[in-house]
Short mmCIF file of C-alpha atoms in Angstrom, two decimals:
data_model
loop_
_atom_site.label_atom_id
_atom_site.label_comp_id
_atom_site.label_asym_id
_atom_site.label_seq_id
_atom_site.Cartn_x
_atom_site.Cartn_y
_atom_site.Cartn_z
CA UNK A 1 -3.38 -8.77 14.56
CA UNK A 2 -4.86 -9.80 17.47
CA UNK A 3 -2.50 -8.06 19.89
CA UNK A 4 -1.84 -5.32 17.92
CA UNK A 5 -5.18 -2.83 16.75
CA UNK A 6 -2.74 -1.00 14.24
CA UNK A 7 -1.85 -3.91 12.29
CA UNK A 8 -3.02 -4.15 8.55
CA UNK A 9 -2.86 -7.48 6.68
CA UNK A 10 -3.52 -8.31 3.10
CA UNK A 11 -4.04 -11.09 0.73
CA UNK A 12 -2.97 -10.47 -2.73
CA UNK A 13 -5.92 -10.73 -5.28
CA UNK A 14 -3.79 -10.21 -8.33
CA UNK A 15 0.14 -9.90 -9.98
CA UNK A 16 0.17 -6.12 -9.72
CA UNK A 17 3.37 -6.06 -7.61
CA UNK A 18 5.42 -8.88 -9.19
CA UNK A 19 8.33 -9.81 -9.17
CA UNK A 20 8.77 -8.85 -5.51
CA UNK A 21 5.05 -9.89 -4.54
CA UNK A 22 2.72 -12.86 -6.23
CA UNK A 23 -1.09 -13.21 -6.13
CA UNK A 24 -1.88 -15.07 -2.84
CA UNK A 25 0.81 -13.59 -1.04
CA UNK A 26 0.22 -12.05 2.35
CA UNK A 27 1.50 -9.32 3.62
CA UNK A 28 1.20 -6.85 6.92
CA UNK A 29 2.27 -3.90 8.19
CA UNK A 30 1.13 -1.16 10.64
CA UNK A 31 -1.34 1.36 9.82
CA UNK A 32 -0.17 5.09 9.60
CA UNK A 33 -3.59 7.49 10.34
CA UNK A 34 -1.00 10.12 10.87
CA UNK A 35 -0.69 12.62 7.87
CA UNK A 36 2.46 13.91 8.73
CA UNK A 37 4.07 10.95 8.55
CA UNK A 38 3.27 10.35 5.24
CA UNK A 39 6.11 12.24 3.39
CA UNK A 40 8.30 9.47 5.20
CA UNK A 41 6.57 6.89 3.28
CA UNK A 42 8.28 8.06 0.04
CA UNK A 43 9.60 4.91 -2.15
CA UNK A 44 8.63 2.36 0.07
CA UNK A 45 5.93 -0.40 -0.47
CA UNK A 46 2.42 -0.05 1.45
CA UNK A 47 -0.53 -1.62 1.87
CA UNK A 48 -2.82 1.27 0.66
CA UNK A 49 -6.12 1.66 1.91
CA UNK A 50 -8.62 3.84 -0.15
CA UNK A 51 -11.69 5.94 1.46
CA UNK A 52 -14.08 3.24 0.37
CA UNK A 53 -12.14 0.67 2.25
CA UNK A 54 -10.73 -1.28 -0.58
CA UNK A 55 -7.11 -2.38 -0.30
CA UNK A 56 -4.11 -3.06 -2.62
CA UNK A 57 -0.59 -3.33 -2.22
CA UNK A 58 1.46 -0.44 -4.16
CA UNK A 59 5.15 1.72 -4.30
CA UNK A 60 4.60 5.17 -3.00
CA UNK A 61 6.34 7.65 -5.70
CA UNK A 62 5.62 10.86 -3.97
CA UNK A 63 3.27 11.64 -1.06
CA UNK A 64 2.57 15.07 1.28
CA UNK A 65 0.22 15.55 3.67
CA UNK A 66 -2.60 15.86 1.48
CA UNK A 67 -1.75 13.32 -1.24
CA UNK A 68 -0.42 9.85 -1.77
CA UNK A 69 0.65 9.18 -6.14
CA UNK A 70 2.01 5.13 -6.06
CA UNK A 71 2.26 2.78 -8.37
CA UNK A 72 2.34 -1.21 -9.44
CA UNK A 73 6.05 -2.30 -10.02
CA UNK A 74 4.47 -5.01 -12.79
CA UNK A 75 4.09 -2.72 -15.53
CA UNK A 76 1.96 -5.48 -17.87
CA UNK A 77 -0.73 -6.29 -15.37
CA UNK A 78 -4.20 -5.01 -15.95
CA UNK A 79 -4.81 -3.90 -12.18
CA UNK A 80 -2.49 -0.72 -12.52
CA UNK A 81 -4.09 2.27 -11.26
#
């Protein structure tokens, strides 16, 4: 992260994203600011960052340039959105 501003890393507080992902697991990626780009983003994993900064790790269903819908791929946890 250190050599690279656009990186995004995150700890995982909870077992929203098993079986592919457990609590404590970390995981990183690059941060997209870019709204067009988002439509590329469709059915892939993110770390998803929320306008008052929180974080969480979820599957993007459908997204525009406007609007991201995702969801938790562990359907019995209590941290779905």
């Amino acid at each position: 992260k250190n050599n690279n501003p656009s990186a995004i890393i995150l700890k995982l507080k909870d077992s929203s994203m098993s079986p592919c992902f457990n609590k404590g697991d970390i995981v990183g990626g690059q941060k997209i600011t870019n709204e067009k780009q988002f439509p590329l983003l469709n059915g892939h994993i993110c770390i998803i960052e929320a306008t008052d900064g929180s974080q969480c790790l979820r599957k993007i269903i459908k997204s525009d340039q406007r609007k991201i819908i995702c969801c938790s791929l562990n359907v019995d946890s209590d941290n779905n959105p």
